[in-house]
CSV table of C-alpha atoms in Angstrom, one decimal:
chain,number,residue,atom,x,y,z
A,3,UNK,CA,-44.8,-14.4,-42.0
A,4,UNK,CA,-47.6,-16.7,-41.0
A,5,UNK,CA,-49.2,-16.4,-44.5
A,6,UNK,CA,-45.8,-17.3,-46.1
A,7,UNK,CA,-45.5,-20.3,-43.8
A,8,UNK,CA,-49.0,-21.6,-44.8
A,9,UNK,CA,-48.2,-20.9,-48.4
A,10,UNK,CA,-45.0,-23.0,-48.1
A,11,UNK,CA,-46.9,-25.8,-46.3
A,12,UNK,CA,-49.6,-25.9,-49.0
A,13,UNK,CA,-47.0,-26.0,-51.7
A,14,UNK,CA,-44.9,-28.8,-50.0
A,15,UNK,CA,-48.1,-30.9,-49.5
A,16,UNK,CA,-49.1,-30.4,-53.2
A,17,UNK,CA,-45.6,-31.4,-54.2
A,18,UNK,CA,-45.8,-34.5,-52.0
A,19,UNK,CA,-49.1,-35.6,-53.5
A,20,UNK,CA,-47.8,-35.2,-57.1
A,21,UNK,CA,-44.5,-37.0,-56.4
A,22,UNK,CA,-46.2,-39.8,-54.5
A,23,UNK,CA,-48.9,-40.3,-57.3
A,24,UNK,CA,-46.1,-40.6,-59.9
A,25,UNK,CA,-44.2,-43.0,-57.7
A,26,UNK,CA,-47.3,-45.1,-57.2
A,27,UNK,CA,-47.8,-45.4,-60.9
A,28,UNK,CA,-44.2,-46.4,-61.5
A,29,UNK,CA,-44.0,-48.8,-58.5
A,30,UNK,CA,-47.0,-51.0,-59.3
A,31,UNK,CA,-45.5,-54.5,-59.4
A,32,UNK,CA,-41.9,-53.2,-59.6
A,33,UNK,CA,-39.4,-55.5,-58.0
A,34,UNK,CA,-36.6,-52.9,-57.7
A,35,UNK,CA,-37.1,-52.9,-53.9
A,36,UNK,CA,-33.9,-51.0,-52.9
A,37,UNK,CA,-34.7,-48.2,-55.4
A,38,UNK,CA,-38.3,-48.0,-54.2
A,39,UNK,CA,-37.1,-47.7,-50.6
A,40,UNK,CA,-34.7,-44.9,-51.4
A,41,UNK,CA,-37.3,-43.0,-53.4
A,42,UNK,CA,-39.8,-43.3,-50.6
A,43,UNK,CA,-37.3,-42.0,-48.0
A,44,UNK,CA,-36.3,-39.1,-50.2
A,45,UNK,CA,-39.7,-38.2,-51.3
A,46,UNK,CA,-40.7,-36.0,-48.2
A,47,UNK,CA,-37.4,-34.2,-48.4
A,48,UNK,CA,-37.9,-33.5,-52.1
A,49,UNK,CA,-41.4,-32.2,-51.4
A,50,UNK,CA,-40.1,-29.9,-48.7
A,51,UNK,CA,-37.2,-28.7,-50.9
A,52,UNK,CA,-39.0,-28.0,-54.1
A,53,UNK,CA,-41.0,-24.9,-53.0
A,54,UNK,CA,-37.8,-23.4,-51.6
A,55,UNK,CA,-36.0,-24.0,-54.9
A,56,UNK,CA,-39.0,-22.5,-56.8
A,57,UNK,CA,-38.6,-19.3,-54.8
A,58,UNK,CA,-35.1,-18.8,-56.2
A,59,UNK,CA,-36.1,-19.3,-59.8
A,60,UNK,CA,-36.5,-16.3,-62.1
A,61,UNK,CA,-40.0,-14.9,-62.1
A,62,UNK,CA,-42.3,-16.4,-64.7
A,63,UNK,CA,-44.9,-14.6,-66.8
A,64,UNK,CA,-48.3,-14.6,-65.1
A,65,UNK,CA,-51.5,-15.1,-67.2
A,66,UNK,CA,-52.6,-11.5,-66.4
A,67,UNK,CA,-49.2,-10.2,-67.5
A,68,UNK,CA,-49.8,-11.6,-71.0
A,69,UNK,CA,-52.7,-9.2,-71.2
A,70,UNK,CA,-50.5,-6.4,-69.9
A,71,UNK,CA,-53.1,-5.6,-67.3
A,72,UNK,CA,-53.6,-6.7,-63.8
A,73,UNK,CA,-56.5,-5.7,-61.7
A,74,UNK,CA,-55.5,-6.0,-58.0
A,75,UNK,CA,-58.1,-7.2,-55.5
A,76,UNK,CA,-59.5,-4.4,-53.3
A,77,UNK,CA,-58.5,-4.1,-49.7
A,78,UNK,CA,-61.2,-3.8,-47.1
A,79,UNK,CA,-60.0,-1.6,-44.2
A,80,UNK,CA,-61.5,-1.6,-40.8
A,81,UNK,CA,-60.4,-2.2,-37.2
A,82,UNK,CA,-62.7,-5.2,-36.8
A,83,UNK,CA,-61.6,-6.7,-40.1
A,84,UNK,CA,-57.9,-6.1,-39.2
A,85,UNK,CA,-58.3,-7.7,-35.8
A,86,UNK,CA,-59.9,-10.8,-37.2
A,87,UNK,CA,-57.4,-11.0,-40.1
A,88,UNK,CA,-54.4,-10.7,-37.7
A,89,UNK,CA,-55.8,-13.1,-35.2
A,90,UNK,CA,-56.8,-15.8,-37.7
A,91,UNK,CA,-53.4,-17.0,-38.9
A,92,UNK,CA,-51.9,-17.6,-35.5
A,93,UNK,CA,-55.0,-19.5,-34.5
A,94,UNK,CA,-54.8,-21.6,-37.7
A,95,UNK,CA,-51.1,-22.2,-37.1
A,96,UNK,CA,-51.9,-23.3,-33.5
A,97,UNK,CA,-54.6,-25.7,-34.8
A,98,UNK,CA,-52.0,-27.2,-37.2
A,99,UNK,CA,-49.1,-27.3,-34.8
A,100,UNK,CA,-50.9,-28.9,-31.8
A,101,UNK,CA,-51.7,-32.3,-33.5
A,102,UNK,CA,-48.2,-32.3,-35.0
A,103,UNK,CA,-46.6,-31.7,-31.6
A,104,UNK,CA,-48.8,-34.4,-30.0
A,105,UNK,CA,-47.9,-37.0,-32.7
A,106,UNK,CA,-44.1,-36.2,-32.3
A,107,UNK,CA,-44.2,-36.5,-28.6
A,108,UNK,CA,-46.3,-39.8,-28.9
A,109,UNK,CA,-43.7,-41.2,-31.3
A,110,UNK,CA,-40.8,-40.3,-29.0
A,111,UNK,CA,-42.5,-41.7,-26.0
A,112,UNK,CA,-43.5,-44.9,-27.7
A,113,UNK,CA,-40.0,-45.5,-29.0
A,114,UNK,CA,-38.5,-44.9,-25.6
A,115,UNK,CA,-41.1,-47.1,-23.8
A,116,UNK,CA,-40.6,-49.9,-26.3
A,117,UNK,CA,-36.9,-49.9,-25.8
A,118,UNK,CA,-37.3,-50.0,-22.0
A,119,UNK,CA,-39.7,-53.0,-22.3
A,120,UNK,CA,-37.5,-54.9,-24.7
A,121,UNK,CA,-34.5,-54.6,-22.4
A,122,UNK,CA,-36.4,-56.1,-19.6
A,123,UNK,CA,-37.3,-59.2,-21.5
A,124,UNK,CA,-35.4,-62.4,-20.9
A,125,UNK,CA,-32.8,-63.5,-23.5
A,126,UNK,CA,-32.0,-66.6,-25.4
A,127,UNK,CA,-29.2,-67.4,-27.9
A,128,UNK,CA,-29.7,-69.2,-31.2
A,129,UNK,CA,-26.3,-69.4,-32.8
A,130,UNK,CA,-25.0,-65.8,-33.3
A,131,UNK,CA,-28.5,-64.3,-32.6
A,132,UNK,CA,-29.7,-63.2,-29.3
A,133,UNK,CA,-33.4,-63.3,-29.1
A,134,UNK,CA,-35.7,-61.5,-26.5
A,135,UNK,CA,-38.6,-63.7,-25.4
A,136,UNK,CA,-42.1,-62.2,-25.5
A,137,UNK,CA,-45.3,-63.4,-23.9
A,138,UNK,CA,-46.8,-66.3,-25.8
A,139,UNK,CA,-49.7,-64.2,-27.3
A,140,UNK,CA,-47.4,-61.7,-29.0
A,141,UNK,CA,-46.1,-61.8,-32.5
A,142,UNK,CA,-42.4,-61.8,-33.6
A,143,UNK,CA,-40.9,-58.3,-34.3
A,144,UNK,CA,-37.6,-56.4,-34.4
A,145,UNK,CA,-36.7,-52.9,-33.3
A,146,UNK,CA,-33.3,-51.7,-34.3
A,147,UNK,CA,-30.9,-54.5,-33.2
A,148,UNK,CA,-33.4,-56.3,-31.0
A,149,UNK,CA,-35.1,-59.5,-32.2
A,150,UNK,CA,-38.2,-60.5,-30.2
A,151,UNK,CA,-40.0,-63.9,-30.5
A,152,UNK,CA,-42.9,-65.2,-28.5
A,153,UNK,CA,-41.9,-67.6,-25.8
A,154,UNK,CA,-43.2,-71.2,-25.8
A,155,UNK,CA,-43.3,-71.4,-29.6
A,156,UNK,CA,-41.0,-73.9,-31.4
A,157,UNK,CA,-37.8,-72.4,-32.8
A,158,UNK,CA,-35.8,-74.3,-35.5
A,159,UNK,CA,-32.6,-72.6,-34.5
A,160,UNK,CA,-30.7,-69.7,-36.3
A,161,UNK,CA,-32.4,-70.6,-39.7
A,162,UNK,CA,-35.9,-70.2,-38.2
A,163,UNK,CA,-38.0,-68.1,-40.7
A,164,UNK,CA,-38.8,-65.6,-38.0
A,165,UNK,CA,-35.2,-65.1,-36.9
A,166,UNK,CA,-34.0,-64.6,-40.5
A,167,UNK,CA,-36.8,-62.3,-41.2
A,168,UNK,CA,-36.3,-60.0,-38.2
A,169,UNK,CA,-32.5,-60.1,-38.7
A,170,UNK,CA,-33.0,-58.8,-42.2
A,171,UNK,CA,-35.0,-55.9,-40.8
A,172,UNK,CA,-32.4,-55.1,-38.3
A,173,UNK,CA,-29.5,-55.4,-40.8
A,174,UNK,CA,-31.2,-53.1,-43.3
A,175,UNK,CA,-31.9,-50.5,-40.7
A,176,UNK,CA,-35.7,-50.5,-41.2
A,177,UNK,CA,-36.3,-49.1,-37.8
A,178,UNK,CA,-34.7,-45.8,-38.7
A,179,UNK,CA,-37.1,-45.7,-41.7
A,180,UNK,CA,-40.1,-46.4,-39.4
A,181,UNK,CA,-39.2,-43.5,-37.1
A,182,UNK,CA,-38.6,-41.2,-40.1
A,183,UNK,CA,-42.0,-42.1,-41.4
A,184,UNK,CA,-43.6,-41.3,-38.0
A,185,UNK,CA,-42.0,-37.9,-37.9
A,186,UNK,CA,-43.1,-37.1,-41.5
A,187,UNK,CA,-46.7,-38.2,-40.7
A,188,UNK,CA,-46.6,-36.0,-37.5
A,189,UNK,CA,-45.5,-32.9,-39.4
A,190,UNK,CA,-47.8,-33.4,-42.4
A,191,UNK,CA,-50.7,-35.1,-40.5
A,192,UNK,CA,-53.4,-33.4,-42.5
A,193,UNK,CA,-52.2,-34.8,-45.8
A,194,UNK,CA,-53.9,-38.2,-46.4
A,195,UNK,CA,-51.2,-39.2,-49.0
A,196,UNK,CA,-48.6,-39.1,-46.2
A,197,UNK,CA,-50.3,-42.0,-44.4
A,198,UNK,CA,-50.5,-43.9,-47.7
A,199,UNK,CA,-46.7,-43.2,-48.1
A,200,UNK,CA,-46.0,-44.6,-44.6
A,201,UNK,CA,-47.9,-47.8,-45.4
A,202,UNK,CA,-46.1,-48.2,-48.7
A,203,UNK,CA,-42.7,-47.8,-47.0
A,204,UNK,CA,-43.5,-50.5,-44.5
A,205,UNK,CA,-44.7,-52.8,-47.2
A,206,UNK,CA,-41.4,-52.3,-49.1
A,207,UNK,CA,-39.6,-53.3,-45.8
A,208,UNK,CA,-41.6,-56.5,-45.7
A,209,UNK,CA,-40.8,-57.2,-49.4
A,210,UNK,CA,-37.1,-56.8,-48.7
A,211,UNK,CA,-37.1,-59.1,-45.7
A,212,UNK,CA,-39.2,-61.7,-47.5
A,213,UNK,CA,-36.7,-61.7,-50.4
A,214,UNK,CA,-33.8,-62.3,-48.0
A,215,UNK,CA,-35.7,-65.2,-46.2
A,216,UNK,CA,-36.5,-66.9,-49.5
A,217,UNK,CA,-32.9,-66.6,-50.8
A,218,UNK,CA,-31.4,-67.7,-47.4
A,219,UNK,CA,-33.7,-70.5,-46.4
A,220,UNK,CA,-34.6,-71.8,-49.9
A,221,UNK,CA,-38.0,-72.8,-48.8
A,222,UNK,CA,-40.4,-70.3,-50.2
A,223,UNK,CA,-43.6,-72.4,-49.8
A,224,UNK,CA,-42.8,-73.3,-46.2
A,225,UNK,CA,-42.1,-69.6,-45.4
A,226,UNK,CA,-45.4,-68.5,-46.9
A,227,UNK,CA,-47.3,-71.1,-44.8
A,228,UNK,CA,-45.5,-69.8,-41.7
A,229,UNK,CA,-46.8,-66.3,-42.5
A,230,UNK,CA,-50.3,-67.7,-42.8
A,231,UNK,CA,-49.9,-69.5,-39.5
A,232,UNK,CA,-48.9,-66.3,-37.6
A,233,UNK,CA,-51.2,-63.9,-39.3
A,234,UNK,CA,-53.3,-63.1,-36.2
A,235,UNK,CA,-50.5,-62.5,-33.7
A,236,UNK,CA,-50.0,-59.1,-32.2
A,237,UNK,CA,-46.8,-56.9,-32.2
A,238,UNK,CA,-45.7,-53.5,-31.1
A,239,UNK,CA,-46.7,-50.5,-33.2
A,240,UNK,CA,-43.3,-49.1,-34.1
A,241,UNK,CA,-41.6,-52.4,-34.7
A,242,UNK,CA,-40.9,-54.4,-37.9
A,243,UNK,CA,-43.4,-57.2,-37.6
A,244,UNK,CA,-43.1,-60.7,-38.9
A,245,UNK,CA,-46.6,-60.7,-40.2
A,246,UNK,CA,-48.8,-57.8,-41.5
A,247,UNK,CA,-52.3,-57.5,-43.0
A,248,UNK,CA,-51.0,-57.2,-46.6
A,249,UNK,CA,-50.1,-60.8,-46.7
A,250,UNK,CA,-51.6,-61.5,-50.1
A,251,UNK,CA,-49.5,-58.7,-51.7
A,252,UNK,CA,-46.3,-60.0,-50.1
A,253,UNK,CA,-46.9,-63.5,-51.4
A,254,UNK,CA,-47.5,-62.1,-54.9
A,255,UNK,CA,-44.2,-60.2,-54.7
A,256,UNK,CA,-42.3,-63.3,-53.6
A,257,UNK,CA,-43.6,-65.2,-56.7
A,258,UNK,CA,-43.0,-62.3,-59.1
A,259,UNK,CA,-40.3,-62.3,-61.8
A,260,UNK,CA,-37.7,-59.6,-61.7
A,261,UNK,CA,-38.8,-56.3,-63.4
A,262,UNK,CA,-37.0,-55.4,-66.6
A,263,UNK,CA,-34.5,-52.6,-66.7
A,264,UNK,CA,-36.8,-50.6,-68.9
A,265,UNK,CA,-39.6,-50.8,-66.4
A,266,UNK,CA,-37.3,-49.8,-63.6
A,267,UNK,CA,-36.3,-46.7,-65.6
A,268,UNK,CA,-39.9,-45.4,-65.4
A,269,UNK,CA,-38.9,-43.9,-62.0
A,270,UNK,CA,-36.9,-41.4,-64.0
A,271,UNK,CA,-40.3,-39.7,-64.7
A,272,UNK,CA,-39.9,-38.2,-61.2
A,273,UNK,CA,-37.2,-35.9,-62.4
A,274,UNK,CA,-39.2,-33.9,-65.0
A,275,UNK,CA,-42.1,-33.9,-62.6
A,276,UNK,CA,-39.9,-32.3,-59.9
A,277,UNK,CA,-38.8,-29.7,-62.5
A,278,UNK,CA,-42.4,-29.0,-63.4
A,279,UNK,CA,-43.3,-28.6,-59.8
A,280,UNK,CA,-40.6,-26.0,-59.4
A,281,UNK,CA,-41.9,-24.1,-62.4
A,282,UNK,CA,-45.5,-24.4,-61.0
A,283,UNK,CA,-44.4,-22.7,-57.8
A,284,UNK,CA,-42.1,-20.1,-59.3
A,285,UNK,CA,-43.2,-16.6,-58.5
A,286,UNK,CA,-45.2,-14.9,-61.2
A,287,UNK,CA,-44.2,-11.5,-62.6
A,288,UNK,CA,-46.0,-8.9,-64.5
A,289,UNK,CA,-44.5,-7.8,-67.8
A,290,UNK,CA,-42.7,-4.4,-67.6
A,291,UNK,CA,-43.8,-2.1,-70.3
A,292,UNK,CA,-41.9,1.0,-71.4
A,293,UNK,CA,-43.2,4.1,-73.2
A,294,UNK,CA,-41.5,7.3,-74.4
A,295,UNK,CA,-43.7,9.7,-72.4
A,296,UNK,CA,-42.2,12.1,-69.9
A,297,UNK,CA,-43.1,11.4,-66.3
A,298,UNK,CA,-45.5,14.2,-65.8
A,299,UNK,CA,-47.4,13.4,-69.0
A,300,UNK,CA,-47.6,9.8,-68.1
A,301,UNK,CA,-49.1,10.5,-64.7
A,302,UNK,CA,-51.5,13.1,-66.1
A,303,UNK,CA,-52.7,10.8,-68.8
A,304,UNK,CA,-53.1,7.8,-66.5
A,305,UNK,CA,-54.9,9.6,-63.7
A,306,UNK,CA,-58.3,10.1,-65.4
A,307,UNK,CA,-58.2,6.4,-66.3
A,308,UNK,CA,-57.4,5.4,-62.8
A,309,UNK,CA,-60.2,7.6,-61.5
A,310,UNK,CA,-62.7,5.9,-63.7
A,311,UNK,CA,-61.4,2.6,-62.5
A,312,UNK,CA,-61.9,3.7,-59.0
A,313,UNK,CA,-65.5,4.7,-59.7
A,314,UNK,CA,-66.2,1.4,-61.3
A,315,UNK,CA,-67.9,-1.5,-59.6
A,316,UNK,CA,-65.8,-2.8,-56.7
A,317,UNK,CA,-67.0,-6.3,-57.2
A,318,UNK,CA,-63.6,-7.3,-58.6
A,319,UNK,CA,-61.9,-6.6,-55.2
A,320,UNK,CA,-62.8,-9.1,-52.6
A,321,UNK,CA,-59.9,-9.4,-50.2
A,322,UNK,CA,-59.5,-7.6,-46.8
A,323,UNK,CA,-57.0,-5.4,-45.1
A,324,UNK,CA,-57.0,-3.0,-42.1
A,325,UNK,CA,-58.8,-0.3,-40.3
A,326,UNK,CA,-62.1,0.2,-42.0
A,327,UNK,CA,-65.6,-1.4,-42.0
A,328,UNK,CA,-66.2,-4.2,-44.4
A,329,UNK,CA,-67.8,-1.8,-46.9
A,330,UNK,CA,-64.7,0.3,-47.4
A,331,UNK,CA,-61.9,-0.7,-49.7
A,332,UNK,CA,-58.6,0.6,-50.9
A,333,UNK,CA,-56.6,-0.9,-53.8
A,334,UNK,CA,-53.0,-0.6,-54.9
A,335,UNK,CA,-53.6,-0.2,-58.6
A,336,UNK,CA,-51.2,-0.3,-61.6
A,337,UNK,CA,-50.7,1.7,-64.7
A,338,UNK,CA,-52.7,0.7,-67.8
A,339,UNK,CA,-50.8,-0.8,-70.7
A,340,UNK,CA,-53.5,-1.8,-73.2
A,341,UNK,CA,-56.6,-0.2,-71.9
A,342,UNK,CA,-56.9,3.1,-70.1
A,343,UNK,CA,-59.7,1.6,-67.9
A,344,UNK,CA,-57.6,-1.3,-66.6
A,345,UNK,CA,-55.0,-1.2,-63.9
A,346,UNK,CA,-51.8,-2.6,-65.2
A,347,UNK,CA,-48.6,-3.8,-63.5
A,348,UNK,CA,-46.4,-1.5,-61.3
A,349,UNK,CA,-43.9,0.0,-63.7
A,350,UNK,CA,-40.9,2.2,-63.3
A,351,UNK,CA,-41.7,5.7,-64.6
A,352,UNK,CA,-41.9,5.3,-68.3
A,353,UNK,CA,-39.0,7.2,-69.8
A,354,UNK,CA,-35.5,6.4,-70.7
A,355,UNK,CA,-33.9,9.7,-69.6
A,356,UNK,CA,-32.2,10.6,-66.4
A,357,UNK,CA,-34.5,12.6,-64.1
A,358,UNK,CA,-32.9,14.9,-61.5
A,359,UNK,CA,-34.0,14.2,-58.0
A,360,UNK,CA,-34.2,16.3,-54.9
A,361,UNK,CA,-31.6,14.0,-53.3
A,362,UNK,CA,-27.9,13.8,-53.8
A,363,UNK,CA,-28.0,11.0,-56.3
A,364,UNK,CA,-29.5,11.1,-59.8
A,365,UNK,CA,-32.5,8.9,-60.4
A,366,UNK,CA,-33.3,7.0,-63.6
A,367,UNK,CA,-36.8,6.6,-65.1
A,368,UNK,CA,-35.8,3.1,-66.0
A,369,UNK,CA,-32.8,0.8,-65.9
A,370,UNK,CA,-31.3,-2.2,-67.7
A,371,UNK,CA,-32.0,-4.3,-64.6
A,372,UNK,CA,-34.9,-3.0,-62.6
A,373,UNK,CA,-35.2,-3.2,-58.8
A,374,UNK,CA,-36.7,-6.4,-57.5
A,375,UNK,CA,-38.9,-6.7,-54.4
A,376,UNK,CA,-38.5,-9.8,-52.1
A,377,UNK,CA,-41.1,-12.2,-53.4
A,378,UNK,CA,-41.7,-10.4,-56.7
A,379,UNK,CA,-44.3,-7.9,-57.7
A,380,UNK,CA,-47.1,-9.9,-56.3
A,381,UNK,CA,-45.6,-9.6,-52.8
A,382,UNK,CA,-44.9,-5.9,-53.5
A,383,UNK,CA,-48.6,-5.2,-54.3
A,384,UNK,CA,-49.7,-7.3,-51.4
A,385,UNK,CA,-47.4,-5.4,-48.9
A,386,UNK,CA,-48.6,-2.1,-50.2
A,387,UNK,CA,-52.2,-3.2,-49.8
A,388,UNK,CA,-51.7,-4.6,-46.3
A,389,UNK,CA,-49.9,-1.3,-45.3
A,390,UNK,CA,-52.8,1.0,-46.4
A,391,UNK,CA,-55.1,2.3,-43.7
A,392,UNK,CA,-58.3,3.9,-44.8
A,393,UNK,CA,-58.3,7.3,-42.9
A,394,UNK,CA,-61.2,7.9,-40.6
A,395,UNK,CA,-61.7,11.4,-42.0
A,396,UNK,CA,-62.2,9.9,-45.5
A,397,UNK,CA,-64.7,7.4,-44.1
A,398,UNK,CA,-66.6,10.1,-42.4
A,399,UNK,CA,-66.7,12.2,-45.6
A,400,UNK,CA,-67.4,9.1,-47.7
A,401,UNK,CA,-64.4,10.1,-49.8
A,402,UNK,CA,-63.1,7.8,-52.5
A,403,UNK,CA,-60.7,8.1,-55.4
A,404,UNK,CA,-57.1,7.5,-56.4
A,405,UNK,CA,-53.7,8.7,-55.1
A,406,UNK,CA,-50.8,8.5,-57.5
A,407,UNK,CA,-47.4,8.2,-56.0
A,408,UNK,CA,-44.0,8.4,-57.4
A,409,UNK,CA,-41.2,7.0,-55.3
A,410,UNK,CA,-37.5,6.3,-55.6
A,411,UNK,CA,-35.7,3.0,-55.0
A,412,UNK,CA,-32.2,4.1,-54.1
A,413,UNK,CA,-28.9,2.4,-54.9
A,414,UNK,CA,-29.0,0.5,-51.6
A,415,UNK,CA,-32.5,-0.8,-52.3
A,416,UNK,CA,-34.3,1.3,-49.7
A,417,UNK,CA,-37.4,3.4,-50.5
A,418,UNK,CA,-36.3,7.0,-51.0
A,419,UNK,CA,-38.3,10.1,-51.5
A,420,UNK,CA,-42.0,9.6,-52.0
A,421,UNK,CA,-43.9,12.2,-54.0
A,422,UNK,CA,-47.7,12.6,-54.4
A,423,UNK,CA,-48.3,13.1,-58.1
A,424,UNK,CA,-52.0,13.2,-57.8
A,425,UNK,CA,-53.7,13.6,-54.4
A,426,UNK,CA,-57.1,12.8,-53.0
A,427,UNK,CA,-57.1,14.3,-49.5
A,428,UNK,CA,-54.4,15.1,-46.9
A,429,UNK,CA,-55.2,12.0,-44.9
A,430,UNK,CA,-55.5,9.7,-47.9
A,431,UNK,CA,-52.3,11.0,-49.3
A,432,UNK,CA,-50.5,10.4,-46.0
A,433,UNK,CA,-51.9,6.9,-45.7
A,434,UNK,CA,-50.7,6.1,-49.2
A,435,UNK,CA,-47.3,7.5,-48.6
A,436,UNK,CA,-46.9,5.7,-45.3
A,437,UNK,CA,-47.8,2.4,-47.0
A,438,UNK,CA,-45.0,2.8,-49.5
A,439,UNK,CA,-42.5,3.9,-46.9
A,440,UNK,CA,-43.1,0.7,-44.9
A,441,UNK,CA,-42.0,-1.5,-47.8
A,442,UNK,CA,-39.0,-3.9,-47.4
A,443,UNK,CA,-35.7,-3.2,-49.0
A,444,UNK,CA,-35.5,-3.9,-52.7
A,445,UNK,CA,-32.7,-5.6,-54.7
A,446,UNK,CA,-31.4,-2.4,-56.3
A,447,UNK,CA,-31.6,-1.7,-60.0
A,448,UNK,CA,-28.5,-1.7,-62.2
A,449,UNK,CA,-27.3,0.2,-65.2
A,450,UNK,CA,-24.2,-1.1,-67.0
A,451,UNK,CA,-23.6,-3.4,-64.0
A,452,UNK,CA,-23.6,-0.6,-61.4
A,453,UNK,CA,-26.4,0.0,-58.9
A,454,UNK,CA,-28.7,3.0,-59.7
A,455,UNK,CA,-31.7,4.8,-58.3
A,456,UNK,CA,-34.9,4.2,-60.2
A,457,UNK,CA,-38.3,5.9,-60.1
A,458,UNK,CA,-41.5,3.9,-59.6
A,459,UNK,CA,-45.1,5.1,-60.0
A,460,UNK,CA,-48.1,3.4,-58.3
A,461,UNK,CA,-51.7,4.5,-58.0
A,462,UNK,CA,-53.5,3.5,-54.8
A,463,UNK,CA,-57.3,3.4,-55.1
A,464,UNK,CA,-59.6,4.1,-52.3
A,465,UNK,CA,-63.2,2.9,-52.8
A,466,UNK,CA,-66.3,2.9,-50.7
A,467,UNK,CA,-68.7,0.1,-51.3
C-alpha cells in the first residue's frame, strides 16, 4: 500500500512538471489572463487525476514483452532484509507527511490570524468602499473582501489606484486562489515546480488587477509611477499585495498588445500532453503466447530451461524480499517464448482444450478473455515475489533450483487448487504454494461472455548467491 502511494505521488509530480513546463512555454507573453488563471488553478487537479486515469486504461505492451521474454528481478529473502524493507516505507512516508502537515497547519493558522488582525483595524469609508487602516509602514493589500491601506498616506477617494487595485483582487476572488496555492505547495512541497507555479499564479493575479486599474482609471503612466513609489512597502504574506517584486514584468504586461487568437490556441497543446501522460503511466503487460502443447509436455519441456536459468549468474536480480540473508534470492520466473534459457511472461497453461480438474468446475487451459490481476501482470509477479519466503532448511542445505506450479483461477476470481508440477524440496514447494495462495482476487476469465476457470503456470526460482 505504501509503495503504491509513493508510486502515485511520483507519477503525480512528474505529470505536474510536464504540464507546467508546457504551460510556461505557451504562456510566455500571452495576454489571455483569465485563461491562464483557469489553467493554473486546474493544473494541480489534472496532475493528481492523470495517474488515476492511467490505471484504468487497457494495459500496454511493455518493451520486454515485444521480445516475448521477461526476466524478473531476483528476490533477496532474509529476516533482516525484510525488517528493513518493511520499516523503510513508513519512515519515508512520515518524512514526507510531516513537512506537509506543518505547512498546512501554518497556512491555516496564518489565515485565521490575519483575519483576526484585520477585523481589529479601524475602518474608514471612501464612497462604497470600506477600508481598514494599517500602520503607516505597511503596504496596501486585500484579503477576501477586506481592503487594507496604510494610515497617514494621502488617498484620492474611491478612484485611488490602490483602492481600485485591491477591489479588483477582492472581486475576482484571488484570495481563494492564494489559499489553494498554499495547500498545493504544502502537499507537494518537495516538487520545486510547485513553488514556481504558485509564483506564476500570483503574478497572473497582479496582471488581472493591473488591467482593471488601467481600464478604470485611464491613467496608465500615473499608475505605474504609483507602483514604483510603493515598491518597498511591506504587506501580509497571504494577502494580495498592491506591489510585488516582479514590477518590471507587470509594467511590460500593461503595455503589451493583445495576443492573437492563434497564439492563445497554443494552450490546446496541454490536451495531447495529458493524453500522452496517461499512456506513459498506463500499466504495462506482457504478451500472452499460446502453443499447442499439452500441459504436462509444456511443463516438462520448460523445466530444464528454467533450471538452467536458475543456475545462471544471479546478477540480473537485484531487488529484495523477505526472510533470508542478503546472499539468498528467490525469483518468480516465467515460461520462455523465444529462448529456452529466458524466463518469459506468466501464461495460462498453453493448450486450447478443456482440462478436467479435481474440483467441481471444469478448468480451461486458456480462454478468450484471460483472468486479470489487480494492477496487471507486473503487480502479479511483484506480489508473488514479495510473498515468497526462502525456507530455513533450504538455506541450511544451500539448496537452490526451481519450483513449477500450476494453479487455477476460479470463476469468482479466487486462486483455486495449486499443484506442484516440478518440486525442489518439501519446504521450498510449500513456500512457493503459500506465495501463490496469498494472491489477491483476479478479475475472472471469460469464454463466450461467461466466467470460466483457467489454469496458470508459474516457475518460482530459488537462488543462492
